Amino acid sequence: MARDFYFSQKQLLNVIELQTQIIKLGTDVHAIMKLLVEDIQNLTNATASALTLLEDDYIVCHAVSKNVQSYIGKRFHLNDGLAGYAIKNKKLIYSMDYQGDDRVNINIRKTMSFESIVVLPLFFQEQAVGVYLLFSNQKDAFSKQDLQLLNLLSDTISAALYQSIKLEKQIKLASMDYLTGLNTRAILSEYFEKNNHQHAGLLMIDMNDLKFINDHYGHRAGDLALIEVGKRLKRQIRKDDLIVRLGGDEFAVFLANIHTADAIQLLINRFIQVCSEAFYYKNQAINISISVGYALYPKDGKQLTTLMEVADQHMYNNKRHRKHSKNLIQE
């Protein structure tokens, strides 16, 4: 059955303009959400608006209009309000008298002073993305045109959010090591290019004896040992430094604004110390340690690959020296 839409020419032009702006923003999810909470509110009789994303059984406010900034980050369970009804029935819900709406948890109603609310569920190809909320300080504030306008825009909003969020997640996965949660080499290269430090340092770090841990305690123990080393290193770096996992047992640390070998050696000593404390797995103490090599920018090179080669060579020299010392002790 065809719907009857009652839009003025100005409203239709505003809708087209909004859709054009969304297209221009491409996959910038944060810019898209900001645009939506500002522009859609202006197209209706709303006092405020909020854009929420679905996270398990909750909707979480990710973007809000200026007059409800305190809502940012707030989580609402789907069973406590109208969002659950809207998502379950896959249709817009309009509460003309929100404060008297028994479908909403009374404690939720007390936290909001609004008199009427529109809840627009956002779906992309049958998958729930989130909920768009419009608020008003007046009862029955939204017109039939407002509701039709939101239904008209729902597919555009849902698709833009779904695609931009999906791409953001893919980029994050590509830039984050799946095991340790640290950044990857791609981020190191990007960071190096963007940070115009006159002096900097690069550390190449190997976790020692990972194969021994894997063989004697199992690969799960080896994975947890790598995670632990990553955590310990990350806790020691400074604000402008960057730690990444290169793969296997290798890590790298970019040290910003560091001038001398003595200064870098102090940091290395601290890293070695914190990573030499035993790691516990199933109530067993497992000895862990690291080998470290460094290079200074621009003294040892001006390209990242050159610095990595110099630091890598120093690291392997230190690793060989450690093994030689260990053998002498055993003899």
mmCIF file with all atom_site columns, C-alpha atoms in Angstrom, residues 32-106:
data_model
loop_
_atom_site.group_PDB
_atom_site.id
_atom_site.type_symbol
_atom_site.label_atom_id
_atom_site.label_alt_id
_atom_site.label_comp_id
_atom_site.label_asym_id
_atom_site.label_entity_id
_atom_site.label_seq_id
_atom_site.pdbx_PDB_ins_code
_atom_site.Cartn_x
_atom_site.Cartn_y
_atom_site.Cartn_z
_atom_site.occupancy
_atom_site.B_iso_or_equiv
_atom_site.pdbx_formal_charge
_atom_site.auth_seq_id
_atom_site.auth_comp_id
_atom_site.auth_asym_id
_atom_site.auth_atom_id
_atom_site.pdbx_PDB_model_num
ATOM 1  C CA . ILE A 1 32  ? 28.334 11.555 9.904  1.00 0.00 ? 32  ILE A CA 1
ATOM 2  C CA . MET A 1 33  ? 26.917 11.120 13.412 1.00 0.00 ? 33  MET A CA 1
ATOM 3  C CA . LYS A 1 34  ? 27.564 14.779 14.237 1.00 0.00 ? 34  LYS A CA 1
ATOM 4  C CA . LEU A 1 35  ? 25.807 15.869 11.058 1.00 0.00 ? 35  LEU A CA 1
ATOM 5  C CA . LEU A 1 36  ? 22.797 13.657 11.753 1.00 0.00 ? 36  LEU A CA 1
ATOM 6  C CA . VAL A 1 37  ? 22.141 14.858 15.300 1.00 0.00 ? 37  VAL A CA 1
ATOM 7  C CA . GLU A 1 38  ? 22.370 18.495 14.230 1.00 0.00 ? 38  GLU A CA 1
ATOM 8  C CA . ASP A 1 39  ? 20.623 18.556 10.857 1.00 0.00 ? 39  ASP A CA 1
ATOM 9  C CA . ILE A 1 40  ? 17.756 16.124 11.428 1.00 0.00 ? 40  ILE A CA 1
ATOM 10 C CA . GLN A 1 41  ? 16.828 17.907 14.636 1.00 0.00 ? 41  GLN A CA 1
ATOM 11 C CA . ASN A 1 42  ? 16.600 21.153 12.657 1.00 0.00 ? 42  ASN A CA 1
ATOM 12 C CA . LEU A 1 43  ? 14.287 19.511 10.117 1.00 0.00 ? 43  LEU A CA 1
ATOM 13 C CA . THR A 1 44  ? 11.724 18.647 12.803 1.00 0.00 ? 44  THR A CA 1
ATOM 14 C CA . ASN A 1 45  ? 10.118 20.159 15.916 1.00 0.00 ? 45  ASN A CA 1
ATOM 15 C CA . ALA A 1 46  ? 12.668 18.477 18.177 1.00 0.00 ? 46  ALA A CA 1
ATOM 16 C CA . THR A 1 47  ? 14.265 20.142 21.186 1.00 0.00 ? 47  THR A CA 1
ATOM 17 C CA . ALA A 1 48  ? 17.181 17.690 21.277 1.00 0.00 ? 48  ALA A CA 1
ATOM 18 C CA . SER A 1 49  ? 18.430 14.539 19.585 1.00 0.00 ? 49  SER A CA 1
ATOM 19 C CA . ALA A 1 50  ? 20.714 11.573 20.186 1.00 0.00 ? 50  ALA A CA 1
ATOM 20 C CA . LEU A 1 51  ? 22.203 8.885  17.992 1.00 0.00 ? 51  LEU A CA 1
ATOM 21 C CA . THR A 1 52  ? 22.748 5.560  19.703 1.00 0.00 ? 52  THR A CA 1
ATOM 22 C CA . LEU A 1 53  ? 24.477 2.398  18.498 1.00 0.00 ? 53  LEU A CA 1
ATOM 23 C CA . LEU A 1 54  ? 23.494 -1.111 19.462 1.00 0.00 ? 54  LEU A CA 1
ATOM 24 C CA . GLU A 1 55  ? 25.990 -2.913 21.717 1.00 0.00 ? 55  GLU A CA 1
ATOM 25 C CA . ASP A 1 56  ? 24.732 -6.337 22.819 1.00 0.00 ? 56  ASP A CA 1
ATOM 26 C CA . ASP A 1 57  ? 21.514 -5.685 24.781 1.00 0.00 ? 57  ASP A CA 1
ATOM 27 C CA . TYR A 1 58  ? 22.137 -1.962 25.181 1.00 0.00 ? 58  TYR A CA 1
ATOM 28 C CA . ILE A 1 59  ? 21.945 1.191  23.133 1.00 0.00 ? 59  ILE A CA 1
ATOM 29 C CA . VAL A 1 60  ? 24.853 3.552  23.778 1.00 0.00 ? 60  VAL A CA 1
ATOM 30 C CA . CYS A 1 61  ? 24.768 7.301  23.028 1.00 0.00 ? 61  CYS A CA 1
ATOM 31 C CA . HIS A 1 62  ? 27.603 8.127  20.613 1.00 0.00 ? 62  HIS A CA 1
ATOM 32 C CA . ALA A 1 63  ? 26.448 11.520 19.338 1.00 0.00 ? 63  ALA A CA 1
ATOM 33 C CA . VAL A 1 64  ? 24.051 14.060 20.862 1.00 0.00 ? 64  VAL A CA 1
ATOM 34 C CA . SER A 1 65  ? 22.891 17.598 20.260 1.00 0.00 ? 65  SER A CA 1
ATOM 35 C CA . LYS A 1 66  ? 24.508 20.423 22.216 1.00 0.00 ? 66  LYS A CA 1
ATOM 36 C CA . ASN A 1 67  ? 21.804 20.687 24.869 1.00 0.00 ? 67  ASN A CA 1
ATOM 37 C CA . VAL A 1 68  ? 22.097 17.055 26.006 1.00 0.00 ? 68  VAL A CA 1
ATOM 38 C CA . GLN A 1 69  ? 25.882 16.625 26.102 1.00 0.00 ? 69  GLN A CA 1
ATOM 39 C CA . SER A 1 70  ? 25.579 14.777 29.420 1.00 0.00 ? 70  SER A CA 1
ATOM 40 C CA . TYR A 1 71  ? 23.990 11.860 27.545 1.00 0.00 ? 71  TYR A CA 1
ATOM 41 C CA . ILE A 1 72  ? 27.250 11.013 25.728 1.00 0.00 ? 72  ILE A CA 1
ATOM 42 C CA . GLY A 1 73  ? 28.337 7.501  26.670 1.00 0.00 ? 73  GLY A CA 1
ATOM 43 C CA . LYS A 1 74  ? 25.090 6.691  28.493 1.00 0.00 ? 74  LYS A CA 1
ATOM 44 C CA . ARG A 1 75  ? 23.888 3.114  28.165 1.00 0.00 ? 75  ARG A CA 1
ATOM 45 C CA . PHE A 1 76  ? 20.235 2.077  28.180 1.00 0.00 ? 76  PHE A CA 1
ATOM 46 C CA . HIS A 1 77  ? 19.088 -1.537 28.341 1.00 0.00 ? 77  HIS A CA 1
ATOM 47 C CA . LEU A 1 78  ? 16.688 -2.472 25.576 1.00 0.00 ? 78  LEU A CA 1
ATOM 48 C CA . ASN A 1 79  ? 14.162 -3.768 28.120 1.00 0.00 ? 79  ASN A CA 1
ATOM 49 C CA . ASP A 1 80  ? 14.012 -0.437 29.965 1.00 0.00 ? 80  ASP A CA 1
ATOM 50 C CA . GLY A 1 81  ? 12.696 1.837  27.246 1.00 0.00 ? 81  GLY A CA 1
ATOM 51 C CA . LEU A 1 82  ? 11.115 2.251  23.859 1.00 0.00 ? 82  LEU A CA 1
ATOM 52 C CA . ALA A 1 83  ? 14.249 1.287  21.920 1.00 0.00 ? 83  ALA A CA 1
ATOM 53 C CA . GLY A 1 84  ? 13.615 -2.392 22.553 1.00 0.00 ? 84  GLY A CA 1
ATOM 54 C CA . TYR A 1 85  ? 10.051 -2.091 21.217 1.00 0.00 ? 85  TYR A CA 1
ATOM 55 C CA . ALA A 1 86  ? 11.223 -0.196 18.144 1.00 0.00 ? 86  ALA A CA 1
ATOM 56 C CA . ILE A 1 87  ? 13.962 -2.698 17.297 1.00 0.00 ? 87  ILE A CA 1
ATOM 57 C CA . LYS A 1 88  ? 11.768 -5.741 17.977 1.00 0.00 ? 88  LYS A CA 1
ATOM 58 C CA . ASN A 1 89  ? 8.949  -4.427 15.764 1.00 0.00 ? 89  ASN A CA 1
ATOM 59 C CA . LYS A 1 90  ? 11.301 -2.754 13.242 1.00 0.00 ? 90  LYS A CA 1
ATOM 60 C CA . LYS A 1 91  ? 9.230  0.408  13.150 1.00 0.00 ? 91  LYS A CA 1
ATOM 61 C CA . LEU A 1 92  ? 9.257  3.977  14.425 1.00 0.00 ? 92  LEU A CA 1
ATOM 62 C CA . ILE A 1 93  ? 7.671  4.561  17.828 1.00 0.00 ? 93  ILE A CA 1
ATOM 63 C CA . TYR A 1 94  ? 6.240  7.911  18.852 1.00 0.00 ? 94  TYR A CA 1
ATOM 64 C CA . SER A 1 95  ? 5.518  8.570  22.527 1.00 0.00 ? 95  SER A CA 1
ATOM 65 C CA . MET A 1 96  ? 3.299  11.665 22.650 1.00 0.00 ? 96  MET A CA 1
ATOM 66 C CA . ASP A 1 97  ? 3.299  11.653 26.481 1.00 0.00 ? 97  ASP A CA 1
ATOM 67 C CA . TYR A 1 98  ? 6.676  10.227 27.443 1.00 0.00 ? 98  TYR A CA 1
ATOM 68 C CA . GLN A 1 99  ? 6.414  10.894 31.182 1.00 0.00 ? 99  GLN A CA 1
ATOM 69 C CA . GLY A 1 100 ? 3.188  8.906  31.311 1.00 0.00 ? 100 GLY A CA 1
ATOM 70 C CA . ASP A 1 101 ? 4.343  6.079  29.048 1.00 0.00 ? 101 ASP A CA 1
ATOM 71 C CA . ASP A 1 102 ? 4.226  2.825  31.024 1.00 0.00 ? 102 ASP A CA 1
ATOM 72 C CA . ARG A 1 103 ? 6.399  1.068  28.434 1.00 0.00 ? 103 ARG A CA 1
ATOM 73 C CA . VAL A 1 104 ? 9.387  2.977  29.815 1.00 0.00 ? 104 VAL A CA 1
ATOM 74 C CA . ASN A 1 105 ? 11.128 2.135  33.096 1.00 0.00 ? 105 ASN A CA 1
ATOM 75 C CA . ILE A 1 106 ? 10.102 4.820  35.588 1.00 0.00 ? 106 ILE A CA 1
#
